[in-house]
Amino acid sequence: MDDTNYRNAAQQRVLLTLAFLAQRPEGALPGEIAQSLGTLPSNTTRDLANLRLVGWAVARDGRWSCSPHFIDLMRPHDRTGT
């Protein structure tokens, strides 16, 4: 299968946003996320809203992080044994 036929920039950006959040348990500001991913702040706002809608991201004091629900989903895949 040639995956390039199915590539979608917006979907890729949401997944990269989630990966970015997963590496920052302290959370991140939307501007930090946008700058790191090289995208517009409006795209980041939209992506974070969609992650929040599915319960995978939360905002506290303006900082976004992975939600407890998402962390619970990933726990079976934890390779650290914790």
Coordinates of C-alpha atoms in Angstrom, one line a residue:
M1 CA 0.0 0.0 0.0
D2 CA 1.3 3.5 -0.9
D3 CA 0.5 5.5 2.3
T4 CA 1.2 8.8 0.6
N5 CA -2.3 8.5 -1.1
Y6 CA -3.9 8.6 2.3
R7 CA -1.8 11.3 4.0
N8 CA -3.9 14.2 5.4
A9 CA -2.0 17.2 6.7
A10 CA -4.6 18.1 9.3
Q11 CA -4.8 14.6 10.7
Q12 CA -1.0 14.3 10.8
R13 CA -0.9 17.7 12.7
V14 CA -3.4 16.5 15.4
L15 CA -1.3 13.3 15.9
L16 CA 1.9 15.4 16.2
T17 CA 0.2 17.7 18.7
L18 CA -0.8 14.7 20.8
A19 CA 2.8 13.3 20.6
F20 CA 4.1 16.8 21.6
L21 CA 1.8 16.8 24.7
A22 CA 2.7 13.3 25.6
Q23 CA 6.3 14.4 26.1
R24 CA 5.4 17.3 28.4
P25 CA 3.5 16.2 31.5
E26 CA 3.7 19.8 32.8
G27 CA 1.7 20.9 29.8
A28 CA 2.4 23.5 27.1
L29 CA 0.9 26.7 25.9
P30 CA -0.8 26.7 22.5
G31 CA 1.9 29.1 21.2
E32 CA 4.7 26.8 22.2
I33 CA 2.9 23.9 20.4
A34 CA 2.3 25.9 17.2
Q35 CA 5.9 27.1 17.1
S36 CA 7.3 23.7 17.7
L37 CA 5.2 22.1 15.0
G38 CA 5.7 25.0 12.6
T39 CA 2.0 25.7 12.2
L40 CA -0.4 28.6 12.7
P41 CA -1.8 29.3 16.2
S42 CA -5.3 28.9 14.8
N43 CA -4.5 25.4 13.6
T44 CA -3.2 24.5 17.0
T45 CA -6.4 26.0 18.7
R46 CA -8.5 23.8 16.4
D47 CA -6.4 20.7 17.0
L48 CA -6.5 21.1 20.7
A49 CA -10.3 21.6 20.7
N50 CA -10.7 18.4 18.8
L51 CA -8.4 16.5 21.2
R52 CA -10.4 17.9 24.0
L53 CA -13.7 16.9 22.4
V54 CA -12.6 13.2 22.2
G55 CA -11.3 13.4 25.8
W56 CA -7.6 13.2 25.0
A57 CA -6.4 16.6 26.1
V58 CA -7.3 19.1 28.9
A59 CA -6.4 22.7 29.6
R60 CA -5.4 24.0 33.0
D61 CA -4.4 27.6 33.5
G62 CA -3.9 28.0 29.7
R63 CA -1.5 25.0 29.5
W64 CA -2.6 21.9 27.6
S65 CA -1.7 18.4 28.5
C66 CA -2.8 14.8 27.8
S67 CA -6.0 14.0 29.7
P68 CA -6.1 11.3 32.4
H69 CA -8.3 9.4 30.1
F70 CA -5.7 9.4 27.3
I71 CA -3.0 8.4 29.8
D72 CA -5.2 5.5 31.0
L73 CA -5.6 4.4 27.4
M74 CA -1.8 4.3 26.9
R75 CA -1.0 2.6 30.2
P76 CA -1.2 -1.0 28.7
H77 CA 1.5 0.2 26.2
D78 CA 3.9 1.5 28.9
R79 CA 7.3 0.0 28.4
T80 CA 8.7 1.2 31.6
G81 CA 6.8 -1.3 33.7
T82 CA 5.2 1.3 36.0

